[in-house]
Every structure is written in C-alpha cells, then in structure tokens.
PDB file of C-alpha atoms and ligand atoms in Angstrom:
ATOM      1  CA  MET S   1      -1.883 -10.321  15.789  1.00 52.00           C
ATOM      2  CA  ASN S   2      -5.286  -9.366  17.159  1.00 55.00           C
ATOM      3  CA  ALA S   3      -7.577 -11.855  18.813  1.00 45.00           C
ATOM      4  CA  LEU S   4     -10.785 -12.833  16.969  1.00 65.00           C
ATOM      5  CA  LEU S   5      -9.120 -13.508  13.655  1.00 88.00           C
ATOM      6  CA  THR S   6     -11.775 -12.465  11.131  1.00 90.00           C
ATOM      7  CA  LEU S   7     -15.431 -12.519  10.244  1.00 92.00           C
ATOM      8  CA  SER S   8     -17.192 -15.813  11.011  1.00 90.00           C
ATOM      9  CA  ALA S   9     -20.562 -15.250   9.256  1.00 92.00           C
ATOM     10  CA  THR S  10     -21.159 -17.944   6.643  1.00 91.00           C
ATOM     11  CA  GLU S  11     -23.525 -15.912   4.473  1.00 96.00           C
ATOM     12  CA  ILE S  12     -24.324 -12.218   4.027  1.00 96.00           C
ATOM     13  CA  THR S  13     -26.981 -10.946   1.648  1.00 96.00           C
ATOM     14  CA  THR S  14     -27.539  -7.517   0.118  1.00 96.00           C
ATOM     15  CA  ASN S  15     -30.080  -6.229  -2.413  1.00 95.00           C
ATOM     16  CA  ARG S  16     -28.206  -7.722  -5.382  1.00 97.00           C
ATOM     17  CA  LEU S  17     -25.669 -10.092  -3.862  1.00 98.00           C
ATOM     18  CA  ARG S  18     -25.058 -13.091  -1.698  1.00 98.00           C
ATOM     19  CA  LEU S  19     -21.649 -13.457  -0.036  1.00 98.00           C
ATOM     20  CA  ARG S  20     -21.170 -17.126   0.668  1.00 97.00           C
ATOM     21  CA  LYS S  21     -18.577 -19.834   0.917  1.00 97.00           C
ATOM     22  CA  ALA S  22     -17.233 -21.205  -2.387  1.00 97.00           C
ATOM     23  CA  HIS S  23     -18.584 -24.423  -3.895  1.00 95.00           C
ATOM     24  CA  ASP S  24     -17.620 -26.640  -6.839  1.00 95.00           C
ATOM     25  CA  ALA S  25     -19.767 -24.745  -9.351  1.00 96.00           C
ATOM     26  CA  ASP S  26     -17.579 -21.654  -8.741  1.00 97.00           C
ATOM     27  CA  ILE S  27     -14.392 -23.278 -10.071  1.00 97.00           C
ATOM     28  CA  ASP S  28     -14.814 -21.989 -13.649  1.00 97.00           C
ATOM     29  CA  GLY S  29     -15.253 -18.443 -12.340  1.00 98.00           C
ATOM     30  CA  LEU S  30     -12.285 -18.772 -10.013  1.00 97.00           C
ATOM     31  CA  ILE S  31     -10.131 -19.999 -12.909  1.00 97.00           C
ATOM     32  CA  GLU S  32     -11.294 -17.033 -14.987  1.00 98.00           C
ATOM     33  CA  LEU S  33     -10.229 -14.577 -12.232  1.00 98.00           C
ATOM     34  CA  GLN S  34      -6.739 -16.087 -12.145  1.00 97.00           C
ATOM     35  CA  THR S  35      -6.248 -16.198 -15.916  1.00 98.00           C
ATOM     36  CA  ASP S  36      -7.944 -12.988 -17.143  1.00 98.00           C
ATOM     37  CA  PRO S  37      -5.288 -10.448 -18.213  1.00 98.00           C
ATOM     38  CA  GLN S  38      -7.509  -7.501 -17.257  1.00 98.00           C
ATOM     39  CA  VAL S  39      -8.406  -8.798 -13.801  1.00 98.00           C
ATOM     40  CA  ARG S  40      -4.741  -9.648 -13.172  1.00 97.00           C
ATOM     41  CA  ALA S  41      -3.321  -6.461 -14.761  1.00 97.00           C
ATOM     42  CA  HIS S  42      -2.145  -5.080 -11.389  1.00 96.00           C
ATOM     43  CA  LEU S  43      -1.761  -8.432  -9.649  1.00 95.00           C
ATOM     44  CA  GLY S  44       1.323  -9.788 -11.374  1.00 93.00           C
ATOM     45  CA  GLY S  45      -0.347 -10.693 -14.691  1.00 95.00           C
ATOM     46  CA  PRO S  46      -2.476 -13.688 -15.668  1.00 97.00           C
ATOM     47  CA  ARG S  47      -1.510 -17.137 -14.415  1.00 97.00           C
ATOM     48  CA  PRO S  48      -1.210 -19.961 -16.965  1.00 98.00           C
ATOM     49  CA  ARG S  49      -4.576 -21.720 -17.264  1.00 97.00           C
ATOM     50  CA  GLY S  50      -2.980 -25.177 -17.022  1.00 97.00           C
ATOM     51  CA  VAL S  51      -1.340 -24.344 -13.687  1.00 97.00           C
ATOM     52  CA  VAL S  52      -4.573 -22.961 -12.227  1.00 96.00           C
ATOM     53  CA  GLU S  53      -6.630 -25.929 -13.460  1.00 96.00           C
ATOM     54  CA  GLN S  54      -4.080 -28.314 -12.004  1.00 96.00           C
ATOM     55  CA  TYR S  55      -4.338 -26.518  -8.665  1.00 95.00           C
ATOM     56  CA  PHE S  56      -8.109 -27.032  -8.533  1.00 95.00           C
ATOM     57  CA  ASP S  57      -7.801 -30.631  -9.751  1.00 94.00           C
ATOM     58  CA  ALA S  58      -5.383 -31.345  -6.932  1.00 95.00           C
ATOM     59  CA  ASN S  59      -7.022 -29.331  -4.149  1.00 93.00           C
ATOM     60  CA  GLY S  60     -10.683 -29.057  -5.118  1.00 93.00           C
ATOM     61  CA  ILE S  61     -12.643 -26.114  -3.834  1.00 95.00           C
ATOM     62  CA  SER S  62     -11.931 -26.712  -0.155  1.00 91.00           C
ATOM     63  CA  ALA S  63      -8.666 -24.758  -0.097  1.00 84.00           C
ATOM     64  CA  ILE S  64     -10.753 -21.671  -0.836  1.00 91.00           C
ATOM     65  CA  ALA S  65     -14.061 -22.647   0.748  1.00 91.00           C
ATOM     66  CA  ASP S  66     -12.464 -23.384   4.132  1.00 89.00           C
ATOM     67  CA  LYS S  67     -10.324 -20.237   4.334  1.00 91.00           C
ATOM     68  CA  PRO S  68     -11.559 -17.936   7.109  1.00 92.00           C
ATOM     69  CA  GLY S  69     -12.749 -14.565   5.822  1.00 95.00           C
ATOM     70  CA  THR S  70     -12.860 -15.706   2.176  1.00 96.00           C
ATOM     71  CA  TYR S  71     -16.190 -15.313   0.356  1.00 97.00           C
ATOM     72  CA  VAL S  72     -17.590 -15.742  -3.104  1.00 98.00           C
ATOM     73  CA  ILE S  73     -19.650 -12.803  -4.315  1.00 98.00           C
ATOM     74  CA  ALA S  74     -22.657 -14.396  -6.017  1.00 98.00           C
ATOM     75  CA  ASP S  75     -25.726 -13.000  -7.747  1.00 98.00           C
ATOM     76  CA  GLU S  76     -28.531 -12.912  -5.169  1.00 97.00           C
ATOM     77  CA  GLU S  77     -31.108 -14.245  -7.669  1.00 97.00           C
ATOM     78  CA  THR S  78     -29.174 -16.749  -9.749  1.00 97.00           C
ATOM     79  CA  ASP S  79     -26.312 -17.588  -7.321  1.00 98.00           C
ATOM     80  CA  GLN S  80     -23.904 -17.169 -10.257  1.00 98.00           C
ATOM     81  CA  PHE S  81     -20.275 -16.450  -9.422  1.00 98.00           C
ATOM     82  CA  ILE S  82     -19.310 -12.762  -9.703  1.00 98.00           C
ATOM     83  CA  GLY S  83     -16.029 -12.579  -7.806  1.00 98.00           C
ATOM     84  CA  THR S  84     -14.284 -12.984  -4.486  1.00 98.00           C
ATOM     85  CA  LEU S  85     -14.002 -10.869  -1.374  1.00 98.00           C
ATOM     86  CA  VAL S  86     -11.508 -11.539   1.379  1.00 97.00           C
ATOM     87  CA  LEU S  87     -11.061 -10.114   4.868  1.00 97.00           C
ATOM     88  CA  ASP S  88      -7.995 -11.751   6.334  1.00 96.00           C
ATOM     89  CA  ARG S  89      -4.846 -10.740   8.203  1.00 96.00           C
ATOM     90  CA  ARG S  90      -1.881  -8.994   6.567  1.00 96.00           C
ATOM     91  CA  SER S  91       1.155 -11.021   7.525  1.00 95.00           C
ATOM     92  CA  ALA S  92       3.741  -9.119   9.570  1.00 95.00           C
ATOM     93  CA  ASP S  93       6.371 -10.407   7.072  1.00 95.00           C
ATOM     94  CA  LEU S  94       4.917  -8.227   4.303  1.00 95.00           C
ATOM     95  CA  PRO S  95       5.583  -4.504   4.003  1.00 95.00           C
ATOM     96  CA  GLY S  96       2.687  -2.078   4.595  1.00 96.00           C
ATOM     97  CA  HIS S  97       1.344  -1.828   8.138  1.00 96.00           C
ATOM     98  CA  VAL S  98      -0.193   0.713  10.493  1.00 96.00           C
ATOM     99  CA  THR S  99       0.549  -1.133  13.748  1.00 95.00           C
ATOM    100  CA  GLU S 100       3.917  -2.207  15.098  1.00 94.00           C
ATOM    101  CA  GLU S 101       2.989  -5.872  15.399  1.00 94.00           C
ATOM    102  CA  GLY S 102       1.301  -6.134  11.962  1.00 95.00           C
ATOM    103  CA  GLY S 103      -1.364  -8.751  11.263  1.00 95.00           C
ATOM    104  CA  GLU S 104      -4.077  -6.116  10.727  1.00 96.00           C
ATOM    105  CA  LEU S 105      -7.324  -6.964   8.956  1.00 97.00           C
ATOM    106  CA  GLU S 106      -6.912  -6.564   5.189  1.00 98.00           C
ATOM    107  CA  LEU S 107      -9.619  -6.269   2.547  1.00 98.00           C
ATOM    108  CA  SER S 108      -9.205  -7.528  -1.011  1.00 98.00           C
ATOM    109  CA  TYR S 109     -11.649  -7.841  -3.892  1.00 98.00           C
ATOM    110  CA  LEU S 110     -11.688  -9.373  -7.377  1.00 98.00           C
ATOM    111  CA  LEU S 111     -14.612  -9.243  -9.782  1.00 98.00           C
ATOM    112  CA  ARG S 112     -15.049 -10.901 -13.164  1.00 98.00           C
ATOM    113  CA  ARG S 113     -14.298  -8.321 -15.826  1.00 98.00           C
ATOM    114  CA  GLY S 114     -17.856  -8.411 -17.127  1.00 98.00           C
ATOM    115  CA  ARG S 115     -19.247  -7.271 -13.762  1.00 98.00           C
ATOM    116  CA  TRP S 116     -17.144  -4.136 -13.228  1.00 98.00           C
ATOM    117  CA  GLY S 117     -18.785  -0.716 -13.261  1.00 98.00           C
ATOM    118  CA  ALA S 118     -22.084  -1.576 -11.531  1.00 98.00           C
ATOM    119  CA  GLY S 119     -21.200  -0.839  -7.910  1.00 97.00           C
ATOM    120  CA  LEU S 120     -21.136  -4.535  -7.009  1.00 98.00           C
ATOM    121  CA  ALA S 121     -17.707  -4.536  -5.327  1.00 98.00           C
ATOM    122  CA  PHE S 122     -18.750  -1.507  -3.281  1.00 98.00           C
ATOM    123  CA  GLU S 123     -22.005  -3.186  -2.252  1.00 97.00           C
ATOM    124  CA  ALA S 124     -20.251  -6.439  -1.306  1.00 98.00           C
ATOM    125  CA  ALA S 125     -17.395  -4.803   0.614  1.00 98.00           C
ATOM    126  CA  THR S 126     -19.723  -2.492   2.533  1.00 97.00           C
ATOM    127  CA  ALA S 127     -21.884  -5.419   3.635  1.00 97.00           C
ATOM    128  CA  MET S 128     -18.896  -7.537   4.630  1.00 97.00           C
ATOM    129  CA  LEU S 129     -17.223  -4.760   6.608  1.00 97.00           C
ATOM    130  CA  ARG S 130     -20.483  -3.881   8.326  1.00 97.00           C
ATOM    131  CA  ALA S 131     -20.930  -7.537   9.347  1.00 96.00           C
ATOM    132  CA  ALA S 132     -17.323  -7.663  10.581  1.00 96.00           C
ATOM    133  CA  ALA S 133     -17.858  -4.443  12.548  1.00 96.00           C
ATOM    134  CA  GLY S 134     -20.783  -6.131  14.291  1.00 94.00           C
ATOM    135  CA  GLU S 135     -18.661  -9.146  15.280  1.00 94.00           C
ATOM    136  CA  LEU S 136     -15.182  -7.808  16.010  1.00 95.00           C
ATOM    137  CA  PRO S 137     -13.701  -5.093  18.212  1.00 95.00           C
ATOM    138  CA  ASP S 138     -12.803  -1.831  16.530  1.00 96.00           C
ATOM    139  CA  GLN S 139      -9.439  -2.025  14.776  1.00 96.00           C
ATOM    140  CA  PRO S 140      -7.774  -0.791  11.588  1.00 97.00           C
ATOM    141  CA  VAL S 141      -8.620  -2.418   8.249  1.00 98.00           C
ATOM    142  CA  LEU S 142      -6.056  -2.136   5.462  1.00 98.00           C
ATOM    143  CA  ALA S 143      -6.492  -1.958   1.708  1.00 98.00           C
ATOM    144  CA  VAL S 144      -3.250  -2.366  -0.234  1.00 98.00           C
ATOM    145  CA  THR S 145      -3.272  -1.873  -3.970  1.00 97.00           C
ATOM    146  CA  GLN S 146      -0.881  -0.966  -6.768  1.00 97.00           C
ATOM    147  CA  THR S 147      -0.933   2.802  -7.156  1.00 97.00           C
ATOM    148  CA  ALA S 148      -1.548   2.257 -10.883  1.00 97.00           C
ATOM    149  CA  ASN S 149      -4.741   0.314 -10.082  1.00 98.00           C
ATOM    150  CA  GLU S 150      -7.133   3.230 -10.439  1.00 98.00           C
ATOM    151  CA  ARG S 151     -10.365   1.264 -10.093  1.00 98.00           C
ATOM    152  CA  SER S 152      -9.207  -0.378  -6.906  1.00 98.00           C
ATOM    153  CA  LEU S 153      -8.019   2.909  -5.384  1.00 98.00           C
ATOM    154  CA  LYS S 154     -11.278   4.564  -6.338  1.00 98.00           C
ATOM    155  CA  LEU S 155     -13.242   1.800  -4.652  1.00 98.00           C
ATOM    156  CA  ALA S 156     -11.127   2.028  -1.480  1.00 98.00           C
ATOM    157  CA  THR S 157     -11.695   5.785  -1.376  1.00 98.00           C
ATOM    158  CA  ARG S 158     -15.437   5.401  -1.926  1.00 97.00           C
ATOM    159  CA  LEU S 159     -15.513   2.907   0.933  1.00 98.00           C
ATOM    160  CA  GLY S 160     -13.932   5.539   3.179  1.00 97.00           C
ATOM    161  CA  PHE S 161     -10.332   4.304   3.297  1.00 98.00           C
ATOM    162  CA  GLN S 162      -7.694   7.012   3.812  1.00 98.00           C
ATOM    163  CA  ARG S 163      -4.369   6.857   1.978  1.00 98.00           C
ATOM    164  CA  MET S 164      -1.518   6.477   4.453  1.00 97.00           C
ATOM    165  CA  GLY S 165       1.426   6.341   2.050  1.00 96.00           C
ATOM    166  CA  THR S 166       3.171   4.212  -0.542  1.00 97.00           C
ATOM    167  CA  PHE S 167       5.835   1.523  -0.609  1.00 95.00           C
ATOM    168  CA  GLU S 168       7.544  -0.623  -3.245  1.00 94.00           C
ATOM    169  CA  ALA S 169       6.708  -4.305  -3.642  1.00 92.00           C
ATOM    170  CA  TYR S 170       6.555  -6.730  -6.583  1.00 88.00           C
ATOM    171  CA  ASP S 171       8.440  -4.137  -8.691  1.00 90.00           C
ATOM    172  CA  ALA S 172       5.630  -1.607  -8.398  1.00 94.00           C
ATOM    173  CA  GLU S 173       4.493   1.219  -6.154  1.00 97.00           C
ATOM    174  CA  GLN S 174       1.788   0.104  -3.723  1.00 97.00           C
ATOM    175  CA  THR S 175      -0.624   2.401  -1.894  1.00 98.00           C
ATOM    176  CA  LEU S 176      -1.523   1.611   1.696  1.00 98.00           C
ATOM    177  CA  ALA S 177      -4.952   2.823   2.840  1.00 98.00           C
ATOM    178  CA  VAL S 178      -6.717   2.343   6.157  1.00 98.00           C
ATOM    179  CA  ALA S 179     -10.180   2.638   7.699  1.00 98.00           C
ATOM    180  CA  ASP S 180     -11.555   2.039  11.196  1.00 97.00           C
ATOM    181  CA  LEU S 181     -13.617  -1.150  11.210  1.00 97.00           C
ATOM    182  CA  HIS S 182     -16.404   0.380  13.290  1.00 96.00           C
ATOM    183  CA  SER S 183     -16.857   3.218  10.813  1.00 97.00           C
ATOM    184  CA  PHE S 184     -18.750   0.617   8.738  1.00 96.00           C
ATOM    185  CA  LYS S 185     -21.269  -0.151  11.491  1.00 94.00           C
ATOM    186  CA  ALA S 186     -23.987   2.198  10.314  1.00 82.00           C
ATOM    187  CA  ARG S 187     -23.153   2.002   6.606  1.00 79.00           C
ATOM    188  CA  SER S 188     -25.809   1.054   4.079  1.00 73.00           C
ATOM    189  CA  PRO S 189     -24.540  -0.842   1.001  1.00 62.00           C
ATOM    190  CA  MET S 190     -26.660   1.372  -1.254  1.00 57.00           C
ATOM    191  CA  SER S 191     -25.885   4.739   0.332  1.00 47.00           C
ATOM    192  CA  GLY S 192     -22.226   5.251  -0.479  1.00 45.00           C
ATOM    193  CA  PRO S 193     -21.031   8.267  -2.416  1.00 41.00           C
ATOM    194  CA  ARG S 194     -21.136   7.716  -6.189  1.00 39.00           C
TER     195      ARG S 194
HETATM  196  C1  LIG M   1     -11.208  -3.311  -8.174  1.00 65.85           C
HETATM  197  C2  LIG M   1     -12.566  -3.762  -8.720  1.00 65.85           C
HETATM  198  C3  LIG M   1     -13.199  -4.804  -7.771  1.00 65.85           C
HETATM  199  C4  LIG M   1     -13.480  -2.520  -8.819  1.00 65.85           C
HETATM  200  O1  LIG M   1     -14.693  -2.868  -9.453  1.00 65.85           O
HETATM  201  P1  LIG M   1     -15.783  -1.734  -9.775  1.00 65.85           P
HETATM  202  O2  LIG M   1     -16.956  -2.362 -10.371  1.00 65.85           O
HETATM  203  O3  LIG M   1     -15.098  -0.637 -10.528  1.00 65.85           O
HETATM  204  O4  LIG M   1     -16.083  -1.151  -8.320  1.00 65.85           O
HETATM  205  P2  LIG M   1     -17.397  -0.568  -7.667  1.00 65.85           P
HETATM  206  O5  LIG M   1     -18.255  -1.630  -7.113  1.00 65.85           O
HETATM  207  O6  LIG M   1     -16.921   0.477  -6.720  1.00 65.85           O
HETATM  208  O7  LIG M   1     -18.199   0.111  -8.864  1.00 65.85           O
HETATM  209  C5  LIG M   1     -17.910   1.449  -9.232  1.00 65.85           C
HETATM  210  C6  LIG M   1     -18.478   1.744 -10.602  1.00 65.85           C
HETATM  211  O8  LIG M   1     -19.831   1.287 -10.682  1.00 65.85           O
HETATM  212  C7  LIG M   1     -20.691   2.412 -11.020  1.00 65.85           C
HETATM  213  N1  LIG M   1     -22.018   2.133 -10.452  1.00 65.85           N
HETATM  214  C8  LIG M   1     -23.090   1.755 -11.172  1.00 65.85           C
HETATM  215  N2  LIG M   1     -24.125   1.511 -10.349  1.00 65.85           N
HETATM  216  C9  LIG M   1     -23.708   1.733  -9.099  1.00 65.85           C
HETATM  217  C10 LIG M   1     -24.339   1.649  -7.820  1.00 65.85           C
HETATM  218  N3  LIG M   1     -25.608   1.246  -7.695  1.00 65.85           N
HETATM  219  N4  LIG M   1     -23.605   1.936  -6.722  1.00 65.85           N
HETATM  220  C11 LIG M   1     -22.320   2.322  -6.848  1.00 65.85           C
HETATM  221  N5  LIG M   1     -21.664   2.413  -8.034  1.00 65.85           N
HETATM  222  C12 LIG M   1     -22.361   2.125  -9.152  1.00 65.85           C
HETATM  223  C13 LIG M   1     -19.950   3.606 -10.507  1.00 65.85           C
HETATM  224  O9  LIG M   1     -20.355   4.795 -11.126  1.00 65.85           O
HETATM  225  C14 LIG M   1     -18.519   3.219 -10.894  1.00 65.85           C
HETATM  226  O10 LIG M   1     -18.390   3.352 -12.299  1.00 65.85           O
HETATM  227  P3  LIG M   1     -17.072   3.890 -13.007  1.00 65.85           P
HETATM  228  O11 LIG M   1     -16.024   2.855 -12.759  1.00 65.85           O
HETATM  229  O12 LIG M   1     -17.420   3.980 -14.420  1.00 65.85           O
HETATM  230  O13 LIG M   1     -16.727   5.174 -12.323  1.00 65.85           O
HETATM  231  C15 LIG M   1     -12.416  -4.392 -10.139  1.00 65.85           C
HETATM  232  O14 LIG M   1     -11.897  -3.420 -11.016  1.00 65.85           O
HETATM  233  C16 LIG M   1     -11.523  -5.623 -10.167  1.00 65.85           C
HETATM  234  O15 LIG M   1     -11.944  -6.737  -9.869  1.00 65.85           O
HETATM  235  N6  LIG M   1     -10.236  -5.432 -10.549  1.00 65.85           N
HETATM  236  C17 LIG M   1      -9.283  -6.547 -10.673  1.00 65.85           C
HETATM  237  C18 LIG M   1      -8.863  -7.111  -9.347  1.00 65.85           C
HETATM  238  C19 LIG M   1      -8.065  -6.116  -8.536  1.00 65.85           C
HETATM  239  O16 LIG M   1      -7.184  -5.443  -9.059  1.00 65.85           O
HETATM  240  N7  LIG M   1      -8.383  -6.020  -7.238  1.00 65.85           N
HETATM  241  C20 LIG M   1      -7.707  -5.049  -6.373  1.00 65.85           C
HETATM  242  C21 LIG M   1      -6.607  -5.638  -5.577  1.00 65.85           C
HETATM  243  S1  LIG M   1      -7.220  -6.497  -4.172  1.00 65.85           S
END
C-alpha cells in the first residue's frame, strides 16, 4: 500500500457544495442512503431500516465521521446532507486492481435520489480529487462499479476515468476504471464535459 494514505483536508468547498466530516444531523440522510431501493439498486439492494438504525444507535456518527477520506456532501448554503464521497484504499483482498500490491486509492459516491441529475456528484468528486492531487504523490485512482450501473459509469467517464476491464463480484459484472490522480490538478469543478 502507498504511503500517505488519503486526503487529510477536513473541508472542501465548491460553488454549490461543502465537503465536510459527518455530524449527528446527517444520520437521517445516511439512513436514507442505506435503505433507499434506488440508491442501493447496484449495491446489493436496500438494507433493512431497523438494522441501519441500530448501527447508528450503537456507534453514533463517529464510525463515519472519523474514517479517513470519508466526506459528507452538503449544500453549501443550507449545510443539508446530499450524499457521501469517499476516497480510501481498495483492499488487496478484493478483486480489481491495477498494481501488483493493490491498496490503490478508490473513489466512491452516493447521492440521495432526489439530488441526482444536477451535476452535484461530478462537482464534488472533481473538487475532492483536485484537493487530493494537491496533497498526495501521483498515483492511480480506481472507480469500481457494477457494469449495469449506468449513471455511475457515466460519471466516472465524465470525470476522466478510463475503463480497464471487467470482473465478477457479488454475483454481478463489475467495471474497473482508472485515472491518474494528478490529472485532476488543474480541473475546475464547473468545467467538465456535459
Ligand atoms: C452515481 C450517482 C452519484 C450519479 O449521480 P448524478 O447526479 O447522475 O451524477 P452527476 O453529478 O455526474 O450529474 C450528471 C447529470 O446532471 C446533469 N447536470 C445538470 N447540471 C449539471 C452541471 N452543472 N454540471 C454537470 N452536470 C449537470 C447532467 O446533464 C447529467 O444528467 P443526466 O443524468 O440526465 O444525463 C448517483 O446516481 C447515485 O448516487 N447512485 C447510487 C449510488 C451508486 O450506485 N454509487 C456508485 C457506486 S460507488
């Protein structure tokens, strides 16, 4: 695994968004992400609400708030929860790698259903990857998504990720895509291809 694990910035702002650490007021939104059938359509299906609520009752927000590279995407004006964005390391135990040792940076994104289709995931991911490119040495960043997850693949492509191939996991075909971290250095969150 590479040195300098992941992004350390605690807050990143864009025109419309604030990427920040999670706090207690985000719990309802986080529960919604885990239990919404549309959000979870390509992520193994919705989790039972009771199980998710129990998790937050037992662990509070800190399990998410303290995770390196894990951010809440919030509305810049109202601070309302929109989704989550994570830049962490893909465990060498999982399939889907572009280096022999594994542990590459991996991007993942989840937005509340009501906020899809406005370019918000693109804006958030661009800002996060640009911040990471300013902090970390150049290295590959992975995006792994079910091949059937058209919105996610489209977003990865718009961000500049290149498809490397596919593999089977969780009873579904997964697409592995990769980008060079430093390709995001000069990227503006509002200037991506539409
Ligand atoms: C994957 C996911 C984050 C994509 O969300 P999204 O809103 O479609 O993604 P983007 O931010 O790229 O927005 C693109 C859409 O916004 C539109 N848009 C509107 N204003 C825009 C702007 N200012 N800039 C860019 N796009 C804009 C685009 O035209 C595009 O619309 P279309 O989908 O009708 O073609 C979302 O579908 C999701 O949360 N899915 C469930 C979780 C999941 O499967 N995650 C992937 C595995 S990690």
